[in-house]
Structure formats: C-alpha cells, structure tokens
Amino acid sequence: MPGLTGTHTGNRVRNRYHIINRELNILFGVTLAVCILGMLTYGEKVEFRDHAVSHFGRLYTRGGNPNYLSMLVFALGMTASSMICFHISRHLEKPFYQRLFRLCGTGYILLITPCDLYNPLHALGGALVVGSLWFFTVCSLHDLYQKISKIRFFLYQLILQATVLPYAFLYAAGSPDKQLAQKFALAGLILALKATITEHLKTAETL
C-alpha cells in the first residue's frame, strides 16, 4: 500500500505540473501575440526603444492618433491572460502560490485600463503582474535549491534578477531607458519562470 500511495502522489504531482506548464505556454503565447498584433495595429509607427507594451492599450497614441484596434487587441489579451492565471492558481498546491497567481490575474484585469486614461490604476496592474510572477519564480526556485544543480539554480536566478531588477530601478527612477529595459525584463521573467516550472516537472517525473 505505501508503494501505491507514493505512485498516486507522484502521478498527482506530475499531472499538476503538466497542467501548469501547458497553461504557462499558453500565457506566454498570448503575451507574444499581443506584442506582435499590437505593433501591427498601433495607431502610429512603433519605436522598440521608446514604446512600452502598455502603449498598445492606449486610447490614443502619443502623437494623438486613435488607437482603438490596438486597444481592443490589448484588452482581449489581458482578459485571456487573467483567466489563465486564475486557472493556474487552482492547480498550485501551496496557498501562498495560489494567492500570487490570483494577484497576477487581478493585475491583468487592471492593465486593461488605458494608461492614457488613468495611469495609476494601469501601473498598479503592471506592478501586480510583474511583482507576483517575480516573487513566485524566486520562491519556486528556492524550492528547487536542493533538487537541481547549483549551476542551473544560480543561472536561473541570474537571468531573472539581472533583467527584472534593473527595469524596476529604471522605472522607479523615471529613466527614459525604462521602455527598452522592459523588453529584457519580460524576456528574462518568462525564461526564468519557464525554466523553473520545467525543472519542477523533471523532478516530479522521478517521483
């Protein structure tokens, strides 16, 4: 019976991480789609260095042109991302991790508010999304500390911290380079989060 119990537990953990991994792949796909479609439908030419992803959700471009189609794409993407995060929260075992993804889902809803309409609410949404995903990745990596090689552990931490923390500093300082740093922060966060969940999945396969 103990062997059967262990097998059942291992299968449950593997199934949970398979679902989380699949849902995160969809979330990252939605993020990429929003960026690509946002650039194609934005009301004026997009400058990679000067435009934030949030600009795709503006009512009007910085030049004053209507931006309704891009705004619709952005709103649909944020809605879908929110639903995915709430769904992921149902498959996380730790209540703290569940709350983090619910906060992330709430943040995506707040991001729908155009930044040129009411930026404080939009900024709060962005902080909830990035902050909760960053915190989840840090804590989830800590769970892996004794289970994976130290080289991989510190590599994932480096990818995460070397991209997200500089962006947070530049954003708080109001630096004009914050929009460029945002792209690296998003890429680093996605890579570190994906790597972390993949490592958890590999660990679960051995149970």
mmCIF file with all atom_site columns, C-alpha atoms in Angstrom:
data_model
loop_
_atom_site.group_PDB
_atom_site.id
_atom_site.type_symbol
_atom_site.label_atom_id
_atom_site.label_alt_id
_atom_site.label_comp_id
_atom_site.label_asym_id
_atom_site.label_entity_id
_atom_site.label_seq_id
_atom_site.pdbx_PDB_ins_code
_atom_site.Cartn_x
_atom_site.Cartn_y
_atom_site.Cartn_z
_atom_site.occupancy
_atom_site.B_iso_or_equiv
_atom_site.pdbx_formal_charge
_atom_site.auth_seq_id
_atom_site.auth_comp_id
_atom_site.auth_asym_id
_atom_site.auth_atom_id
_atom_site.pdbx_PDB_model_num
ATOM 1   C CA . MET A 1 1   ? 0.000  0.000  0.000   1.00 0.00 ? 1   MET A CA 1
ATOM 2   C CA . PRO A 1 2   ? 2.761  2.538  0.731   1.00 0.00 ? 2   PRO A CA 1
ATOM 3   C CA . GLY A 1 3   ? 4.111  1.938  -2.765  1.00 0.00 ? 3   GLY A CA 1
ATOM 4   C CA . LEU A 1 4   ? 0.686  2.551  -4.290  1.00 0.00 ? 4   LEU A CA 1
ATOM 5   C CA . THR A 1 5   ? 0.269  5.702  -2.231  1.00 0.00 ? 5   THR A CA 1
ATOM 6   C CA . GLY A 1 6   ? 3.653  7.000  -3.406  1.00 0.00 ? 6   GLY A CA 1
ATOM 7   C CA . THR A 1 7   ? 2.785  6.231  -7.024  1.00 0.00 ? 7   THR A CA 1
ATOM 8   C CA . HIS A 1 8   ? -0.546 8.003  -6.692  1.00 0.00 ? 8   HIS A CA 1
ATOM 9   C CA . THR A 1 9   ? 1.144  11.062 -5.147  1.00 0.00 ? 9   THR A CA 1
ATOM 10  C CA . GLY A 1 10  ? 3.790  11.106 -7.873  1.00 0.00 ? 10  GLY A CA 1
ATOM 11  C CA . ASN A 1 11  ? 1.146  10.932 -10.604 1.00 0.00 ? 11  ASN A CA 1
ATOM 12  C CA . ARG A 1 12  ? -0.817 13.746 -8.995  1.00 0.00 ? 12  ARG A CA 1
ATOM 13  C CA . VAL A 1 13  ? 2.246  15.999 -8.793  1.00 0.00 ? 13  VAL A CA 1
ATOM 14  C CA . ARG A 1 14  ? 3.250  15.226 -12.384 1.00 0.00 ? 14  ARG A CA 1
ATOM 15  C CA . ASN A 1 15  ? -0.250 15.927 -13.675 1.00 0.00 ? 15  ASN A CA 1
ATOM 16  C CA . ARG A 1 16  ? -0.357 19.205 -11.771 1.00 0.00 ? 16  ARG A CA 1
ATOM 17  C CA . TYR A 1 17  ? 2.925  20.454 -13.215 1.00 0.00 ? 17  TYR A CA 1
ATOM 18  C CA . HIS A 1 18  ? 1.981  19.269 -16.710 1.00 0.00 ? 18  HIS A CA 1
ATOM 19  C CA . ILE A 1 19  ? -1.138 21.425 -16.497 1.00 0.00 ? 19  ILE A CA 1
ATOM 20  C CA . ILE A 1 20  ? 0.768  24.423 -15.090 1.00 0.00 ? 20  ILE A CA 1
ATOM 21  C CA . ASN A 1 21  ? 3.448  24.083 -17.773 1.00 0.00 ? 21  ASN A CA 1
ATOM 22  C CA . ARG A 1 22  ? 0.830  23.921 -20.527 1.00 0.00 ? 22  ARG A CA 1
ATOM 23  C CA . GLU A 1 23  ? -1.075 26.912 -19.159 1.00 0.00 ? 23  GLU A CA 1
ATOM 24  C CA . LEU A 1 24  ? 2.119  28.967 -18.889 1.00 0.00 ? 24  LEU A CA 1
ATOM 25  C CA . ASN A 1 25  ? 2.963  28.127 -22.511 1.00 0.00 ? 25  ASN A CA 1
ATOM 26  C CA . ILE A 1 26  ? -0.450 29.498 -23.478 1.00 0.00 ? 26  ILE A CA 1
ATOM 27  C CA . LEU A 1 27  ? 0.111  32.599 -21.321 1.00 0.00 ? 27  LEU A CA 1
ATOM 28  C CA . PHE A 1 28  ? 3.463  33.273 -22.978 1.00 0.00 ? 28  PHE A CA 1
ATOM 29  C CA . GLY A 1 29  ? 1.875  32.706 -26.389 1.00 0.00 ? 29  GLY A CA 1
ATOM 30  C CA . VAL A 1 30  ? -0.837 35.253 -25.608 1.00 0.00 ? 30  VAL A CA 1
ATOM 31  C CA . THR A 1 31  ? 1.830  37.746 -24.492 1.00 0.00 ? 31  THR A CA 1
ATOM 32  C CA . LEU A 1 32  ? 3.747  37.287 -27.734 1.00 0.00 ? 32  LEU A CA 1
ATOM 33  C CA . ALA A 1 33  ? 0.556  37.598 -29.795 1.00 0.00 ? 33  ALA A CA 1
ATOM 34  C CA . VAL A 1 34  ? -0.388 40.840 -28.021 1.00 0.00 ? 34  VAL A CA 1
ATOM 35  C CA . CYS A 1 35  ? 3.049  42.293 -28.761 1.00 0.00 ? 35  CYS A CA 1
ATOM 36  C CA . ILE A 1 36  ? 3.008  41.305 -32.442 1.00 0.00 ? 36  ILE A CA 1
ATOM 37  C CA . LEU A 1 37  ? -0.610 42.250 -33.135 1.00 0.00 ? 37  LEU A CA 1
ATOM 38  C CA . GLY A 1 38  ? -0.226 45.403 -31.035 1.00 0.00 ? 38  GLY A CA 1
ATOM 39  C CA . MET A 1 39  ? 2.669  46.572 -33.203 1.00 0.00 ? 39  MET A CA 1
ATOM 40  C CA . LEU A 1 40  ? 0.699  45.797 -36.380 1.00 0.00 ? 40  LEU A CA 1
ATOM 41  C CA . THR A 1 41  ? -2.455 47.618 -35.256 1.00 0.00 ? 41  THR A CA 1
ATOM 42  C CA . TYR A 1 42  ? -0.965 50.507 -33.261 1.00 0.00 ? 42  TYR A CA 1
ATOM 43  C CA . GLY A 1 43  ? -2.071 53.923 -34.465 1.00 0.00 ? 43  GLY A CA 1
ATOM 44  C CA . GLU A 1 44  ? 1.428  55.069 -35.407 1.00 0.00 ? 44  GLU A CA 1
ATOM 45  C CA . LYS A 1 45  ? 4.895  53.654 -36.018 1.00 0.00 ? 45  LYS A CA 1
ATOM 46  C CA . VAL A 1 46  ? 6.223  51.719 -33.032 1.00 0.00 ? 46  VAL A CA 1
ATOM 47  C CA . GLU A 1 47  ? 9.735  52.502 -31.835 1.00 0.00 ? 47  GLU A CA 1
ATOM 48  C CA . PHE A 1 48  ? 11.122 49.485 -29.976 1.00 0.00 ? 48  PHE A CA 1
ATOM 49  C CA . ARG A 1 49  ? 13.199 51.641 -27.644 1.00 0.00 ? 49  ARG A CA 1
ATOM 50  C CA . ASP A 1 50  ? 10.575 54.260 -26.839 1.00 0.00 ? 50  ASP A CA 1
ATOM 51  C CA . HIS A 1 51  ? 7.263  52.383 -26.673 1.00 0.00 ? 51  HIS A CA 1
ATOM 52  C CA . ALA A 1 52  ? 6.140  50.222 -23.761 1.00 0.00 ? 52  ALA A CA 1
ATOM 53  C CA . VAL A 1 53  ? 3.898  47.207 -24.217 1.00 0.00 ? 53  VAL A CA 1
ATOM 54  C CA . SER A 1 54  ? 1.278  49.185 -22.282 1.00 0.00 ? 54  SER A CA 1
ATOM 55  C CA . HIS A 1 55  ? 1.079  51.681 -25.136 1.00 0.00 ? 55  HIS A CA 1
ATOM 56  C CA . PHE A 1 56  ? -0.763 49.110 -27.229 1.00 0.00 ? 56  PHE A CA 1
ATOM 57  C CA . GLY A 1 57  ? -3.672 49.550 -24.812 1.00 0.00 ? 57  GLY A CA 1
ATOM 58  C CA . ARG A 1 58  ? -3.874 53.348 -25.098 1.00 0.00 ? 58  ARG A CA 1
ATOM 59  C CA . LEU A 1 59  ? -6.979 55.123 -26.329 1.00 0.00 ? 59  LEU A CA 1
ATOM 60  C CA . TYR A 1 60  ? -4.801 57.447 -28.383 1.00 0.00 ? 60  TYR A CA 1
ATOM 61  C CA . THR A 1 61  ? -1.181 57.196 -29.448 1.00 0.00 ? 61  THR A CA 1
ATOM 62  C CA . ARG A 1 62  ? 1.355  59.630 -28.052 1.00 0.00 ? 62  ARG A CA 1
ATOM 63  C CA . GLY A 1 63  ? 1.013  61.506 -31.334 1.00 0.00 ? 63  GLY A CA 1
ATOM 64  C CA . GLY A 1 64  ? -2.761 61.896 -30.802 1.00 0.00 ? 64  GLY A CA 1
ATOM 65  C CA . ASN A 1 65  ? -3.965 59.279 -33.324 1.00 0.00 ? 65  ASN A CA 1
ATOM 66  C CA . PRO A 1 66  ? -6.892 56.976 -32.449 1.00 0.00 ? 66  PRO A CA 1
ATOM 67  C CA . ASN A 1 67  ? -5.703 53.576 -31.244 1.00 0.00 ? 67  ASN A CA 1
ATOM 68  C CA . TYR A 1 68  ? -8.939 51.641 -30.884 1.00 0.00 ? 68  TYR A CA 1
ATOM 69  C CA . LEU A 1 69  ? -7.975 48.445 -32.730 1.00 0.00 ? 69  LEU A CA 1
ATOM 70  C CA . SER A 1 70  ? -4.725 48.008 -30.840 1.00 0.00 ? 70  SER A CA 1
ATOM 71  C CA . MET A 1 71  ? -6.529 48.802 -27.604 1.00 0.00 ? 71  MET A CA 1
ATOM 72  C CA . LEU A 1 72  ? -9.052 46.035 -28.332 1.00 0.00 ? 72  LEU A CA 1
ATOM 73  C CA . VAL A 1 73  ? -6.261 43.541 -29.034 1.00 0.00 ? 73  VAL A CA 1
ATOM 74  C CA . PHE A 1 74  ? -4.571 44.530 -25.783 1.00 0.00 ? 74  PHE A CA 1
ATOM 75  C CA . ALA A 1 75  ? -7.782 44.263 -23.746 1.00 0.00 ? 75  ALA A CA 1
ATOM 76  C CA . LEU A 1 76  ? -8.587 40.823 -25.139 1.00 0.00 ? 76  LEU A CA 1
ATOM 77  C CA . GLY A 1 77  ? -5.048 39.660 -24.450 1.00 0.00 ? 77  GLY A CA 1
ATOM 78  C CA . MET A 1 78  ? -5.121 40.910 -20.862 1.00 0.00 ? 78  MET A CA 1
ATOM 79  C CA . THR A 1 79  ? -8.515 39.280 -20.283 1.00 0.00 ? 79  THR A CA 1
ATOM 80  C CA . ALA A 1 80  ? -7.269 35.946 -21.603 1.00 0.00 ? 80  ALA A CA 1
ATOM 81  C CA . SER A 1 81  ? -4.085 36.233 -19.510 1.00 0.00 ? 81  SER A CA 1
ATOM 82  C CA . SER A 1 82  ? -6.135 36.924 -16.393 1.00 0.00 ? 82  SER A CA 1
ATOM 83  C CA . MET A 1 83  ? -8.298 33.848 -16.964 1.00 0.00 ? 83  MET A CA 1
ATOM 84  C CA . ILE A 1 84  ? -5.190 31.695 -17.457 1.00 0.00 ? 84  ILE A CA 1
ATOM 85  C CA . CYS A 1 85  ? -3.646 32.935 -14.195 1.00 0.00 ? 85  CYS A CA 1
ATOM 86  C CA . PHE A 1 86  ? -6.794 32.219 -12.207 1.00 0.00 ? 86  PHE A CA 1
ATOM 87  C CA . HIS A 1 87  ? -6.913 28.749 -13.776 1.00 0.00 ? 87  HIS A CA 1
ATOM 88  C CA . ILE A 1 88  ? -3.264 28.104 -12.879 1.00 0.00 ? 88  ILE A CA 1
ATOM 89  C CA . SER A 1 89  ? -3.946 29.132 -9.282  1.00 0.00 ? 89  SER A CA 1
ATOM 90  C CA . ARG A 1 90  ? -6.369 26.221 -8.946  1.00 0.00 ? 90  ARG A CA 1
ATOM 91  C CA . HIS A 1 91  ? -3.586 23.732 -9.703  1.00 0.00 ? 91  HIS A CA 1
ATOM 92  C CA . LEU A 1 92  ? -0.935 25.107 -7.346  1.00 0.00 ? 92  LEU A CA 1
ATOM 93  C CA . GLU A 1 93  ? -0.587 23.206 -4.093  1.00 0.00 ? 93  GLU A CA 1
ATOM 94  C CA . LYS A 1 94  ? 0.679  25.951 -1.782  1.00 0.00 ? 94  LYS A CA 1
ATOM 95  C CA . PRO A 1 95  ? -1.977 28.538 -0.787  1.00 0.00 ? 95  PRO A CA 1
ATOM 96  C CA . PHE A 1 96  ? 0.648  31.298 -0.980  1.00 0.00 ? 96  PHE A CA 1
ATOM 97  C CA . TYR A 1 97  ? 1.404  30.424 -4.608  1.00 0.00 ? 97  TYR A CA 1
ATOM 98  C CA . GLN A 1 98  ? -2.324 30.329 -5.332  1.00 0.00 ? 98  GLN A CA 1
ATOM 99  C CA . ARG A 1 99  ? -2.679 33.858 -3.963  1.00 0.00 ? 99  ARG A CA 1
ATOM 100 C CA . LEU A 1 100 ? 0.243  35.085 -6.044  1.00 0.00 ? 100 LEU A CA 1
ATOM 101 C CA . PHE A 1 101 ? -1.383 33.907 -9.276  1.00 0.00 ? 101 PHE A CA 1
ATOM 102 C CA . ARG A 1 102 ? -4.719 35.362 -8.234  1.00 0.00 ? 102 ARG A CA 1
ATOM 103 C CA . LEU A 1 103 ? -2.966 38.668 -7.672  1.00 0.00 ? 103 LEU A CA 1
ATOM 104 C CA . CYS A 1 104 ? -1.408 38.291 -11.108 1.00 0.00 ? 104 CYS A CA 1
ATOM 105 C CA . GLY A 1 105 ? -4.826 37.618 -12.651 1.00 0.00 ? 105 GLY A CA 1
ATOM 106 C CA . THR A 1 106 ? -6.193 40.720 -10.913 1.00 0.00 ? 106 THR A CA 1
ATOM 107 C CA . GLY A 1 107 ? -3.249 42.721 -12.234 1.00 0.00 ? 107 GLY A CA 1
ATOM 108 C CA . TYR A 1 108 ? -4.006 41.703 -15.802 1.00 0.00 ? 108 TYR A CA 1
ATOM 109 C CA . ILE A 1 109 ? -7.592 42.975 -15.388 1.00 0.00 ? 109 ILE A CA 1
ATOM 110 C CA . LEU A 1 110 ? -6.321 46.326 -14.075 1.00 0.00 ? 110 LEU A CA 1
ATOM 111 C CA . LEU A 1 111 ? -3.920 46.577 -17.023 1.00 0.00 ? 111 LEU A CA 1
ATOM 112 C CA . ILE A 1 112 ? -6.922 46.851 -19.347 1.00 0.00 ? 112 ILE A CA 1
ATOM 113 C CA . THR A 1 113 ? -7.359 50.419 -18.085 1.00 0.00 ? 113 THR A CA 1
ATOM 114 C CA . PRO A 1 114 ? -5.662 52.572 -20.764 1.00 0.00 ? 114 PRO A CA 1
ATOM 115 C CA . CYS A 1 115 ? -2.538 54.207 -19.359 1.00 0.00 ? 115 CYS A CA 1
ATOM 116 C CA . ASP A 1 116 ? -3.516 57.499 -21.010 1.00 0.00 ? 116 ASP A CA 1
ATOM 117 C CA . LEU A 1 117 ? -6.929 57.364 -19.320 1.00 0.00 ? 117 LEU A CA 1
ATOM 118 C CA . TYR A 1 118 ? -5.890 56.598 -15.719 1.00 0.00 ? 118 TYR A CA 1
ATOM 119 C CA . ASN A 1 119 ? -2.257 55.584 -15.389 1.00 0.00 ? 119 ASN A CA 1
ATOM 120 C CA . PRO A 1 120 ? -2.166 54.947 -11.592 1.00 0.00 ? 120 PRO A CA 1
ATOM 121 C CA . LEU A 1 121 ? -4.621 52.043 -11.949 1.00 0.00 ? 121 LEU A CA 1
ATOM 122 C CA . HIS A 1 122 ? -2.819 50.737 -15.023 1.00 0.00 ? 122 HIS A CA 1
ATOM 123 C CA . ALA A 1 123 ? 0.557  50.987 -13.244 1.00 0.00 ? 123 ALA A CA 1
ATOM 124 C CA . LEU A 1 124 ? -0.838 49.112 -10.239 1.00 0.00 ? 124 LEU A CA 1
ATOM 125 C CA . GLY A 1 125 ? -1.902 46.315 -12.570 1.00 0.00 ? 125 GLY A CA 1
ATOM 126 C CA . GLY A 1 126 ? 1.558  46.122 -14.093 1.00 0.00 ? 126 GLY A CA 1
ATOM 127 C CA . ALA A 1 127 ? 3.166  46.040 -10.656 1.00 0.00 ? 127 ALA A CA 1
ATOM 128 C CA . LEU A 1 128 ? 0.880  43.195 -9.561  1.00 0.00 ? 128 LEU A CA 1
ATOM 129 C CA . VAL A 1 129 ? 1.635  41.140 -12.684 1.00 0.00 ? 129 VAL A CA 1
ATOM 130 C CA . VAL A 1 130 ? 5.406  41.573 -12.688 1.00 0.00 ? 130 VAL A CA 1
ATOM 131 C CA . GLY A 1 131 ? 5.730  41.501 -8.894  1.00 0.00 ? 131 GLY A CA 1
ATOM 132 C CA . SER A 1 132 ? 3.662  38.358 -8.359  1.00 0.00 ? 132 SER A CA 1
ATOM 133 C CA . LEU A 1 133 ? 5.335  36.427 -11.181 1.00 0.00 ? 133 LEU A CA 1
ATOM 134 C CA . TRP A 1 134 ? 8.770  37.543 -9.996  1.00 0.00 ? 134 TRP A CA 1
ATOM 135 C CA . PHE A 1 135 ? 8.014  36.561 -6.404  1.00 0.00 ? 135 PHE A CA 1
ATOM 136 C CA . PHE A 1 136 ? 6.567  33.209 -7.468  1.00 0.00 ? 136 PHE A CA 1
ATOM 137 C CA . THR A 1 137 ? 9.660  32.446 -9.552  1.00 0.00 ? 137 THR A CA 1
ATOM 138 C CA . VAL A 1 138 ? 12.035 33.378 -6.716  1.00 0.00 ? 138 VAL A CA 1
ATOM 139 C CA . CYS A 1 139 ? 10.165 31.225 -4.182  1.00 0.00 ? 139 CYS A CA 1
ATOM 140 C CA . SER A 1 140 ? 9.645  28.361 -6.603  1.00 0.00 ? 140 SER A CA 1
ATOM 141 C CA . LEU A 1 141 ? 13.355 28.382 -7.434  1.00 0.00 ? 141 LEU A CA 1
ATOM 142 C CA . HIS A 1 142 ? 14.121 28.254 -3.714  1.00 0.00 ? 142 HIS A CA 1
ATOM 143 C CA . ASP A 1 143 ? 12.034 25.065 -3.537  1.00 0.00 ? 143 ASP A CA 1
ATOM 144 C CA . LEU A 1 144 ? 14.390 23.563 -6.128  1.00 0.00 ? 144 LEU A CA 1
ATOM 145 C CA . TYR A 1 145 ? 17.621 24.520 -4.363  1.00 0.00 ? 145 TYR A CA 1
ATOM 146 C CA . GLN A 1 146 ? 18.312 21.010 -3.040  1.00 0.00 ? 146 GLN A CA 1
ATOM 147 C CA . LYS A 1 147 ? 16.932 19.261 -6.124  1.00 0.00 ? 147 LYS A CA 1
ATOM 148 C CA . ILE A 1 148 ? 18.863 20.707 -9.071  1.00 0.00 ? 148 ILE A CA 1
ATOM 149 C CA . SER A 1 149 ? 22.494 21.534 -9.737  1.00 0.00 ? 149 SER A CA 1
ATOM 150 C CA . LYS A 1 150 ? 23.757 24.764 -8.191  1.00 0.00 ? 150 LYS A CA 1
ATOM 151 C CA . ILE A 1 151 ? 24.935 25.933 -11.622 1.00 0.00 ? 151 ILE A CA 1
ATOM 152 C CA . ARG A 1 152 ? 21.409 25.785 -13.036 1.00 0.00 ? 152 ARG A CA 1
ATOM 153 C CA . PHE A 1 153 ? 19.926 27.292 -9.888  1.00 0.00 ? 153 PHE A CA 1
ATOM 154 C CA . PHE A 1 154 ? 22.195 30.352 -9.986  1.00 0.00 ? 154 PHE A CA 1
ATOM 155 C CA . LEU A 1 155 ? 21.875 30.648 -13.767 1.00 0.00 ? 155 LEU A CA 1
ATOM 156 C CA . TYR A 1 156 ? 18.093 30.927 -13.498 1.00 0.00 ? 156 TYR A CA 1
ATOM 157 C CA . GLN A 1 157 ? 18.450 33.422 -10.664 1.00 0.00 ? 157 GLN A CA 1
ATOM 158 C CA . LEU A 1 158 ? 20.886 35.461 -12.741 1.00 0.00 ? 158 LEU A CA 1
ATOM 159 C CA . ILE A 1 159 ? 18.549 35.533 -15.740 1.00 0.00 ? 159 ILE A CA 1
ATOM 160 C CA . LEU A 1 160 ? 15.694 36.654 -13.501 1.00 0.00 ? 160 LEU A CA 1
ATOM 161 C CA . GLN A 1 161 ? 17.397 39.223 -11.309 1.00 0.00 ? 161 GLN A CA 1
ATOM 162 C CA . ALA A 1 162 ? 19.705 40.724 -13.958 1.00 0.00 ? 162 ALA A CA 1
ATOM 163 C CA . THR A 1 163 ? 16.721 41.629 -16.133 1.00 0.00 ? 163 THR A CA 1
ATOM 164 C CA . VAL A 1 164 ? 13.828 42.394 -13.775 1.00 0.00 ? 164 VAL A CA 1
ATOM 165 C CA . LEU A 1 165 ? 15.632 44.348 -11.041 1.00 0.00 ? 165 LEU A CA 1
ATOM 166 C CA . PRO A 1 166 ? 17.338 46.871 -13.396 1.00 0.00 ? 166 PRO A CA 1
ATOM 167 C CA . TYR A 1 167 ? 13.966 47.508 -15.038 1.00 0.00 ? 167 TYR A CA 1
ATOM 168 C CA . ALA A 1 168 ? 12.344 48.093 -11.643 1.00 0.00 ? 168 ALA A CA 1
ATOM 169 C CA . PHE A 1 169 ? 15.116 50.557 -10.738 1.00 0.00 ? 169 PHE A CA 1
ATOM 170 C CA . LEU A 1 170 ? 14.876 52.428 -14.054 1.00 0.00 ? 170 LEU A CA 1
ATOM 171 C CA . TYR A 1 171 ? 11.075 52.550 -13.810 1.00 0.00 ? 171 TYR A CA 1
ATOM 172 C CA . ALA A 1 172 ? 11.191 53.949 -10.270 1.00 0.00 ? 172 ALA A CA 1
ATOM 173 C CA . ALA A 1 173 ? 13.812 56.497 -11.316 1.00 0.00 ? 173 ALA A CA 1
ATOM 174 C CA . GLY A 1 174 ? 11.732 57.590 -14.315 1.00 0.00 ? 174 GLY A CA 1
ATOM 175 C CA . SER A 1 175 ? 14.610 56.863 -16.690 1.00 0.00 ? 175 SER A CA 1
ATOM 176 C CA . PRO A 1 176 ? 13.933 57.196 -20.445 1.00 0.00 ? 176 PRO A CA 1
ATOM 177 C CA . ASP A 1 177 ? 15.627 53.794 -20.837 1.00 0.00 ? 177 ASP A CA 1
ATOM 178 C CA . LYS A 1 178 ? 12.890 52.034 -18.876 1.00 0.00 ? 178 LYS A CA 1
ATOM 179 C CA . GLN A 1 179 ? 10.924 51.126 -22.030 1.00 0.00 ? 179 GLN A CA 1
ATOM 180 C CA . LEU A 1 180 ? 13.898 49.301 -23.524 1.00 0.00 ? 180 LEU A CA 1
ATOM 181 C CA . ALA A 1 181 ? 14.645 47.613 -20.192 1.00 0.00 ? 181 ALA A CA 1
ATOM 182 C CA . GLN A 1 182 ? 11.032 46.457 -20.040 1.00 0.00 ? 182 GLN A CA 1
ATOM 183 C CA . LYS A 1 183 ? 11.523 44.143 -23.032 1.00 0.00 ? 183 LYS A CA 1
ATOM 184 C CA . PHE A 1 184 ? 14.550 42.484 -21.445 1.00 0.00 ? 184 PHE A CA 1
ATOM 185 C CA . ALA A 1 185 ? 12.698 42.183 -18.124 1.00 0.00 ? 185 ALA A CA 1
ATOM 186 C CA . LEU A 1 186 ? 9.744  40.445 -19.782 1.00 0.00 ? 186 LEU A CA 1
ATOM 187 C CA . ALA A 1 187 ? 12.044 38.085 -21.663 1.00 0.00 ? 187 ALA A CA 1
ATOM 188 C CA . GLY A 1 188 ? 14.075 37.307 -18.537 1.00 0.00 ? 188 GLY A CA 1
ATOM 189 C CA . LEU A 1 189 ? 10.976 36.736 -16.425 1.00 0.00 ? 189 LEU A CA 1
ATOM 190 C CA . ILE A 1 190 ? 9.454  34.410 -19.000 1.00 0.00 ? 190 ILE A CA 1
ATOM 191 C CA . LEU A 1 191 ? 12.676 32.436 -19.458 1.00 0.00 ? 191 LEU A CA 1
ATOM 192 C CA . ALA A 1 192 ? 13.294 32.059 -15.712 1.00 0.00 ? 192 ALA A CA 1
ATOM 193 C CA . LEU A 1 193 ? 9.689  31.124 -14.955 1.00 0.00 ? 193 LEU A CA 1
ATOM 194 C CA . LYS A 1 194 ? 9.566  28.611 -17.794 1.00 0.00 ? 194 LYS A CA 1
ATOM 195 C CA . ALA A 1 195 ? 12.893 27.068 -16.718 1.00 0.00 ? 195 ALA A CA 1
ATOM 196 C CA . THR A 1 196 ? 11.708 26.828 -13.108 1.00 0.00 ? 196 THR A CA 1
ATOM 197 C CA . ILE A 1 197 ? 8.472  25.034 -13.976 1.00 0.00 ? 197 ILE A CA 1
ATOM 198 C CA . THR A 1 198 ? 10.364 22.714 -16.351 1.00 0.00 ? 198 THR A CA 1
ATOM 199 C CA . GLU A 1 199 ? 12.736 21.791 -13.518 1.00 0.00 ? 199 GLU A CA 1
ATOM 200 C CA . HIS A 1 200 ? 9.784  21.093 -11.222 1.00 0.00 ? 200 HIS A CA 1
ATOM 201 C CA . LEU A 1 201 ? 8.283  18.906 -13.941 1.00 0.00 ? 201 LEU A CA 1
ATOM 202 C CA . LYS A 1 202 ? 11.537 16.962 -14.310 1.00 0.00 ? 202 LYS A CA 1
ATOM 203 C CA . THR A 1 203 ? 11.725 16.496 -10.559 1.00 0.00 ? 203 THR A CA 1
ATOM 204 C CA . ALA A 1 204 ? 8.123  15.258 -10.483 1.00 0.00 ? 204 ALA A CA 1
ATOM 205 C CA . GLU A 1 205 ? 8.935  12.682 -13.175 1.00 0.00 ? 205 GLU A CA 1
ATOM 206 C CA . THR A 1 206 ? 11.302 10.959 -10.721 1.00 0.00 ? 206 THR A CA 1
ATOM 207 C CA . LEU A 1 207 ? 8.635  10.526 -8.047  1.00 0.00 ? 207 LEU A CA 1
#
